[in-house]
mmCIF file with all atom_site columns, C-alpha atoms in Angstrom:
data_model
loop_
_atom_site.group_PDB
_atom_site.id
_atom_site.type_symbol
_atom_site.label_atom_id
_atom_site.label_alt_id
_atom_site.label_comp_id
_atom_site.label_asym_id
_atom_site.label_entity_id
_atom_site.label_seq_id
_atom_site.pdbx_PDB_ins_code
_atom_site.Cartn_x
_atom_site.Cartn_y
_atom_site.Cartn_z
_atom_site.occupancy
_atom_site.B_iso_or_equiv
_atom_site.pdbx_formal_charge
_atom_site.auth_seq_id
_atom_site.auth_comp_id
_atom_site.auth_asym_id
_atom_site.auth_atom_id
_atom_site.pdbx_PDB_model_num
ATOM 1   C CA . MET A 1 1   ? -18.999 -10.348 -35.922 1.00 49.00 ? 5   MET A CA 1
ATOM 2   C CA . ASP A 1 2   ? -15.345 -11.289 -35.531 1.00 54.00 ? 6   ASP A CA 1
ATOM 3   C CA . THR A 1 3   ? -13.490 -10.478 -32.343 1.00 56.00 ? 7   THR A CA 1
ATOM 4   C CA . GLN A 1 4   ? -11.390 -7.383  -32.896 1.00 59.00 ? 8   GLN A CA 1
ATOM 5   C CA . GLN A 1 5   ? -7.667  -8.121  -32.534 1.00 63.00 ? 9   GLN A CA 1
ATOM 6   C CA . ASN A 1 6   ? -5.554  -5.783  -30.467 1.00 73.00 ? 10  ASN A CA 1
ATOM 7   C CA . THR A 1 7   ? -2.459  -5.352  -32.631 1.00 83.00 ? 11  THR A CA 1
ATOM 8   C CA . ALA A 1 8   ? -0.499  -3.598  -29.866 1.00 84.00 ? 12  ALA A CA 1
ATOM 9   C CA . LEU A 1 9   ? -1.094  -6.575  -27.576 1.00 83.00 ? 13  LEU A CA 1
ATOM 10  C CA . THR A 1 10  ? -0.138  -9.006  -30.345 1.00 82.00 ? 14  THR A CA 1
ATOM 11  C CA . ARG A 1 11  ? 3.120   -7.089  -30.894 1.00 83.00 ? 15  ARG A CA 1
ATOM 12  C CA . ALA A 1 12  ? 3.840   -7.003  -27.162 1.00 83.00 ? 16  ALA A CA 1
ATOM 13  C CA . LEU A 1 13  ? 3.275   -10.763 -26.859 1.00 82.00 ? 17  LEU A CA 1
ATOM 14  C CA . ALA A 1 14  ? 5.715   -11.341 -29.701 1.00 83.00 ? 18  ALA A CA 1
ATOM 15  C CA . GLU A 1 15  ? 8.361   -9.451  -27.704 1.00 83.00 ? 19  GLU A CA 1
ATOM 16  C CA . VAL A 1 16  ? 7.950   -11.503 -24.484 1.00 83.00 ? 20  VAL A CA 1
ATOM 17  C CA . PRO A 1 17  ? 11.248  -13.401 -24.070 1.00 83.00 ? 21  PRO A CA 1
ATOM 18  C CA . GLY A 1 18  ? 11.221  -17.181 -24.007 1.00 83.00 ? 22  GLY A CA 1
ATOM 19  C CA . PRO A 1 19  ? 8.361   -19.548 -24.732 1.00 87.00 ? 23  PRO A CA 1
ATOM 20  C CA . LEU A 1 20  ? 4.888   -18.435 -23.667 1.00 86.00 ? 24  LEU A CA 1
ATOM 21  C CA . PRO A 1 21  ? 3.138   -20.623 -21.096 1.00 87.00 ? 25  PRO A CA 1
ATOM 22  C CA . ALA A 1 22  ? 0.349   -22.813 -22.427 1.00 88.00 ? 26  ALA A CA 1
ATOM 23  C CA . ARG A 1 23  ? -2.029  -21.442 -19.794 1.00 92.00 ? 27  ARG A CA 1
ATOM 24  C CA . GLY A 1 24  ? -2.115  -18.992 -16.918 1.00 91.00 ? 28  GLY A CA 1
ATOM 25  C CA . VAL A 1 25  ? -1.111  -15.374 -16.810 1.00 89.00 ? 29  VAL A CA 1
ATOM 26  C CA . ILE A 1 26  ? 1.389   -13.837 -19.179 1.00 85.00 ? 30  ILE A CA 1
ATOM 27  C CA . HIS A 1 27  ? 2.982   -10.675 -17.828 1.00 82.00 ? 31  HIS A CA 1
ATOM 28  C CA . ILE A 1 28  ? 3.768   -7.791  -20.143 1.00 84.00 ? 32  ILE A CA 1
ATOM 29  C CA . VAL A 1 29  ? 5.877   -5.493  -17.992 1.00 81.00 ? 33  VAL A CA 1
ATOM 30  C CA . ILE A 1 30  ? 6.305   -1.894  -19.093 1.00 82.00 ? 34  ILE A CA 1
ATOM 31  C CA . PRO A 1 31  ? 8.435   0.005   -16.567 1.00 87.00 ? 35  PRO A CA 1
ATOM 32  C CA . HIS A 1 32  ? 6.783   2.970   -14.863 1.00 89.00 ? 36  HIS A CA 1
ATOM 33  C CA . THR A 1 33  ? 8.734   6.201   -15.050 1.00 92.00 ? 37  THR A CA 1
ATOM 34  C CA . ASP A 1 34  ? 6.486   8.517   -13.014 1.00 92.00 ? 38  ASP A CA 1
ATOM 35  C CA . ARG A 1 35  ? 3.468   8.453   -10.682 1.00 90.00 ? 39  ARG A CA 1
ATOM 36  C CA . PHE A 1 36  ? 3.859   4.906   -9.369  1.00 90.00 ? 40  PHE A CA 1
ATOM 37  C CA . THR A 1 37  ? 3.818   3.090   -6.037  1.00 91.00 ? 41  THR A CA 1
ATOM 38  C CA . VAL A 1 38  ? 5.946   0.041   -5.248  1.00 91.00 ? 42  VAL A CA 1
ATOM 39  C CA . VAL A 1 39  ? 3.964   -2.751  -3.605  1.00 93.00 ? 43  VAL A CA 1
ATOM 40  C CA . GLY A 1 40  ? 5.670   -5.786  -2.111  1.00 92.00 ? 44  GLY A CA 1
ATOM 41  C CA . ASN A 1 41  ? 4.462   -9.300  -2.833  1.00 93.00 ? 45  ASN A CA 1
ATOM 42  C CA . HIS A 1 42  ? 4.153   -9.822  0.933   1.00 92.00 ? 46  HIS A CA 1
ATOM 43  C CA . LEU A 1 43  ? 1.163   -7.455  0.709   1.00 95.00 ? 47  LEU A CA 1
ATOM 44  C CA . ALA A 1 44  ? -0.145  -8.250  -2.770  1.00 95.00 ? 48  ALA A CA 1
ATOM 45  C CA . GLN A 1 45  ? -0.213  -11.996 -2.043  1.00 95.00 ? 49  GLN A CA 1
ATOM 46  C CA . HIS A 1 46  ? -0.862  -11.947 1.713   1.00 95.00 ? 50  HIS A CA 1
ATOM 47  C CA . PRO A 1 47  ? -2.911  -15.070 2.495   1.00 95.00 ? 51  PRO A CA 1
ATOM 48  C CA . GLY A 1 48  ? -4.556  -13.509 5.548   1.00 94.00 ? 52  GLY A CA 1
ATOM 49  C CA . LEU A 1 49  ? -5.876  -10.364 3.871   1.00 97.00 ? 53  LEU A CA 1
ATOM 50  C CA . SER A 1 50  ? -8.972  -9.993  1.732   1.00 97.00 ? 54  SER A CA 1
ATOM 51  C CA . THR A 1 51  ? -8.636  -8.548  -1.735  1.00 96.00 ? 55  THR A CA 1
ATOM 52  C CA . THR A 1 52  ? -10.476 -5.487  -0.432  1.00 96.00 ? 56  THR A CA 1
ATOM 53  C CA . ALA A 1 53  ? -7.912  -4.950  2.337   1.00 97.00 ? 57  ALA A CA 1
ATOM 54  C CA . VAL A 1 54  ? -5.024  -5.375  -0.118  1.00 97.00 ? 58  VAL A CA 1
ATOM 55  C CA . GLY A 1 55  ? -6.685  -2.884  -2.472  1.00 96.00 ? 59  GLY A CA 1
ATOM 56  C CA . PHE A 1 56  ? -7.094  -0.298  0.275   1.00 97.00 ? 60  PHE A CA 1
ATOM 57  C CA . ALA A 1 57  ? -3.509  -0.835  1.401   1.00 96.00 ? 61  ALA A CA 1
ATOM 58  C CA . VAL A 1 58  ? -2.316  -0.091  -2.128  1.00 96.00 ? 62  VAL A CA 1
ATOM 59  C CA . ARG A 1 59  ? -4.562  2.956   -2.362  1.00 95.00 ? 63  ARG A CA 1
ATOM 60  C CA . ILE A 1 60  ? -3.383  4.245   1.023   1.00 95.00 ? 64  ILE A CA 1
ATOM 61  C CA . GLN A 1 61  ? 0.262   3.718   0.040   1.00 94.00 ? 65  GLN A CA 1
ATOM 62  C CA . SER A 1 62  ? -0.299  5.766   -3.103  1.00 94.00 ? 66  SER A CA 1
ATOM 63  C CA . LEU A 1 63  ? -1.710  8.788   -1.263  1.00 93.00 ? 67  LEU A CA 1
ATOM 64  C CA . PRO A 1 64  ? 0.485   11.754  -0.318  1.00 93.00 ? 68  PRO A CA 1
ATOM 65  C CA . GLN A 1 65  ? 1.680   12.154  3.273   1.00 92.00 ? 69  GLN A CA 1
ATOM 66  C CA . GLY A 1 66  ? -0.960  13.902  5.393   1.00 90.00 ? 70  GLY A CA 1
ATOM 67  C CA . THR A 1 67  ? -3.995  12.711  3.380   1.00 92.00 ? 71  THR A CA 1
ATOM 68  C CA . GLU A 1 68  ? -6.958  11.840  5.598   1.00 91.00 ? 72  GLU A CA 1
ATOM 69  C CA . ILE A 1 69  ? -7.570  8.083   5.560   1.00 92.00 ? 73  ILE A CA 1
ATOM 70  C CA . GLY A 1 70  ? -10.338 7.610   8.085   1.00 91.00 ? 74  GLY A CA 1
ATOM 71  C CA . VAL A 1 71  ? -13.382 5.548   7.153   1.00 94.00 ? 75  VAL A CA 1
ATOM 72  C CA . LYS A 1 72  ? -15.487 8.574   6.217   1.00 95.00 ? 76  LYS A CA 1
ATOM 73  C CA . ALA A 1 73  ? -12.663 10.197  4.220   1.00 95.00 ? 77  ALA A CA 1
ATOM 74  C CA . LEU A 1 74  ? -12.036 7.000   2.253   1.00 95.00 ? 78  LEU A CA 1
ATOM 75  C CA . ALA A 1 75  ? -15.780 6.464   1.679   1.00 96.00 ? 79  ALA A CA 1
ATOM 76  C CA . ALA A 1 76  ? -16.002 9.971   0.206   1.00 96.00 ? 80  ALA A CA 1
ATOM 77  C CA . ARG A 1 77  ? -13.086 9.216   -2.100  1.00 93.00 ? 81  ARG A CA 1
ATOM 78  C CA . PHE A 1 78  ? -13.842 5.642   -3.241  1.00 94.00 ? 82  PHE A CA 1
ATOM 79  C CA . PRO A 1 79  ? -17.007 3.712   -4.204  1.00 95.00 ? 83  PRO A CA 1
ATOM 80  C CA . GLU A 1 80  ? -16.858 1.139   -1.376  1.00 95.00 ? 84  GLU A CA 1
ATOM 81  C CA . GLY A 1 81  ? -19.153 1.737   1.575   1.00 96.00 ? 85  GLY A CA 1
ATOM 82  C CA . GLU A 1 82  ? -18.138 2.605   5.136   1.00 97.00 ? 86  GLU A CA 1
ATOM 83  C CA . LYS A 1 83  ? -18.714 -0.917  6.517   1.00 97.00 ? 87  LYS A CA 1
ATOM 84  C CA . LEU A 1 84  ? -16.480 -2.521  3.885   1.00 97.00 ? 88  LEU A CA 1
ATOM 85  C CA . ILE A 1 85  ? -13.796 0.135   4.360   1.00 97.00 ? 89  ILE A CA 1
ATOM 86  C CA . ALA A 1 86  ? -13.895 -0.213  8.162   1.00 97.00 ? 90  ALA A CA 1
ATOM 87  C CA . ALA A 1 87  ? -13.523 -3.996  7.871   1.00 97.00 ? 91  ALA A CA 1
ATOM 88  C CA . ALA A 1 88  ? -10.569 -3.622  5.483   1.00 97.00 ? 92  ALA A CA 1
ATOM 89  C CA . LEU A 1 89  ? -8.845  -1.151  7.812   1.00 97.00 ? 93  LEU A CA 1
ATOM 90  C CA . ARG A 1 90  ? -9.348  -3.537  10.760  1.00 96.00 ? 94  ARG A CA 1
ATOM 91  C CA . GLU A 1 91  ? -7.698  -6.323  8.725   1.00 97.00 ? 95  GLU A CA 1
ATOM 92  C CA . LEU A 1 92  ? -4.734  -4.089  7.915   1.00 97.00 ? 96  LEU A CA 1
ATOM 93  C CA . GLU A 1 93  ? -4.479  -3.083  11.561  1.00 95.00 ? 97  GLU A CA 1
ATOM 94  C CA . ALA A 1 94  ? -4.548  -6.714  12.754  1.00 95.00 ? 98  ALA A CA 1
ATOM 95  C CA . ILE A 1 95  ? -1.679  -7.677  10.438  1.00 93.00 ? 99  ILE A CA 1
ATOM 96  C CA . GLY A 1 96  ? 0.360   -4.568  11.310  1.00 93.00 ? 100 GLY A CA 1
ATOM 97  C CA . TYR A 1 97  ? 0.216   -2.509  8.115   1.00 95.00 ? 101 TYR A CA 1
ATOM 98  C CA . LEU A 1 98  ? -1.947  0.129   9.790   1.00 94.00 ? 102 LEU A CA 1
ATOM 99  C CA . GLN A 1 99  ? -1.766  1.573   13.278  1.00 93.00 ? 103 GLN A CA 1
ATOM 100 C CA . ARG A 1 100 ? -4.277  4.014   14.727  1.00 91.00 ? 104 ARG A CA 1
ATOM 101 C CA . ALA A 1 101 ? -3.811  5.838   18.006  1.00 91.00 ? 105 ALA A CA 1
ATOM 102 C CA . ARG A 1 102 ? -5.714  8.653   19.682  1.00 91.00 ? 106 ARG A CA 1
ATOM 103 C CA . THR A 1 103 ? -3.528  11.660  20.464  1.00 92.00 ? 107 THR A CA 1
ATOM 104 C CA . ARG A 1 104 ? -4.276  14.845  22.393  1.00 95.00 ? 108 ARG A CA 1
ATOM 105 C CA . LEU A 1 105 ? -3.146  17.981  20.590  1.00 93.00 ? 109 LEU A CA 1
ATOM 106 C CA . PRO A 1 106 ? -1.675  20.977  22.480  1.00 95.00 ? 110 PRO A CA 1
ATOM 107 C CA . ASP A 1 107 ? -5.028  22.776  22.142  1.00 96.00 ? 111 ASP A CA 1
ATOM 108 C CA . GLY A 1 108 ? -6.780  19.892  23.934  1.00 95.00 ? 112 GLY A CA 1
ATOM 109 C CA . ARG A 1 109 ? -8.492  18.329  20.916  1.00 95.00 ? 113 ARG A CA 1
ATOM 110 C CA . ILE A 1 110 ? -8.230  14.562  20.539  1.00 94.00 ? 114 ILE A CA 1
ATOM 111 C CA . VAL A 1 111 ? -7.398  13.266  17.054  1.00 89.00 ? 115 VAL A CA 1
ATOM 112 C CA . THR A 1 112 ? -6.685  9.844   15.606  1.00 87.00 ? 116 THR A CA 1
ATOM 113 C CA . ARG A 1 113 ? -3.175  9.569   14.223  1.00 88.00 ? 117 ARG A CA 1
ATOM 114 C CA . THR A 1 114 ? -2.909  6.891   11.557  1.00 91.00 ? 118 THR A CA 1
ATOM 115 C CA . VAL A 1 115 ? 0.400   5.370   10.506  1.00 92.00 ? 119 VAL A CA 1
ATOM 116 C CA . PHE A 1 116 ? 0.742   3.063   7.501   1.00 94.00 ? 120 PHE A CA 1
ATOM 117 C CA . CYS A 1 117 ? 3.866   0.913   7.219   1.00 93.00 ? 121 CYS A CA 1
ATOM 118 C CA . ASN A 1 118 ? 4.552   -0.706  3.862   1.00 92.00 ? 122 ASN A CA 1
ATOM 119 C CA . GLN A 1 119 ? 6.668   -3.486  5.480   1.00 91.00 ? 123 GLN A CA 1
ATOM 120 C CA . PRO A 1 120 ? 5.521   -4.162  9.044   1.00 89.00 ? 124 PRO A CA 1
ATOM 121 C CA . ALA A 1 121 ? 7.732   -7.246  9.379   1.00 85.00 ? 125 ALA A CA 1
ATOM 122 C CA . ALA A 1 122 ? 10.783  -5.054  8.737   1.00 84.00 ? 126 ALA A CA 1
ATOM 123 C CA . LEU A 1 123 ? 9.968   -3.068  11.899  1.00 79.00 ? 127 LEU A CA 1
ATOM 124 C CA . LEU A 1 124 ? 10.611  -6.227  13.921  1.00 75.00 ? 128 LEU A CA 1
ATOM 125 C CA . ARG A 1 125 ? 14.127  -6.766  12.497  1.00 74.00 ? 129 ARG A CA 1
ATOM 126 C CA . PRO A 1 126 ? 17.037  -5.061  14.231  1.00 72.00 ? 130 PRO A CA 1
ATOM 127 C CA . ARG A 1 127 ? 18.058  -1.885  12.435  1.00 67.00 ? 131 ARG A CA 1
ATOM 128 C CA . LYS A 1 128 ? 21.568  -0.651  11.890  1.00 71.00 ? 132 LYS A CA 1
ATOM 129 C CA . THR A 1 129 ? 22.178  2.425   13.984  1.00 65.00 ? 133 THR A CA 1
ATOM 130 C CA . ALA A 1 130 ? 24.978  4.951   13.991  1.00 59.00 ? 134 ALA A CA 1
ATOM 131 C CA . PRO A 1 131 ? 27.781  4.221   16.465  1.00 60.00 ? 135 PRO A CA 1
ATOM 132 C CA . HIS A 1 132 ? 27.112  5.680   19.901  1.00 60.00 ? 136 HIS A CA 1
ATOM 133 C CA . GLN A 1 133 ? 28.657  9.114   20.331  1.00 58.00 ? 137 GLN A CA 1
ATOM 134 C CA . PRO A 1 134 ? 29.905  9.818   23.850  1.00 57.00 ? 138 PRO A CA 1
ATOM 135 C CA . ALA A 1 135 ? 28.230  12.770  25.552  1.00 54.00 ? 139 ALA A CA 1
ATOM 136 C CA . THR A 1 136 ? 30.274  15.936  25.529  1.00 53.00 ? 140 THR A CA 1
ATOM 137 C CA . PRO A 1 137 ? 31.195  17.131  29.013  1.00 52.00 ? 141 PRO A CA 1
ATOM 138 C CA . GLN A 1 138 ? 29.282  20.146  30.305  1.00 53.00 ? 142 GLN A CA 1
ATOM 139 C CA . ALA A 1 139 ? 31.396  23.172  31.211  1.00 49.00 ? 143 ALA A CA 1
#
């Protein structure tokens, strides 16, 4: 049986500008117009992170604000097991993408607050701030 040709792919390859490489990946880039997450190459190609950790970072970035991302919550949502998820989260925490801190709520309960930063290195750079406004005198 002959291999079925994907005519859409063949057409798309014909539209790639310039000569095609003899080997390696060929990117066909179709711009996203809705429901997408931007991921920096610093994360996607991070030499110190496992593919699993990068994958969870992308998944976490794509979730809406306020979504539970603890080990058990992620294990209920995705096929990876708790041990693999916990290890991936520890990797992300070690590099600075993820920060977890225990916080006491006004009612006395203790919860873990998780913060995900898509560019942890940017937090270390000085940020531009608004010019200092002098305090208004009290009457």
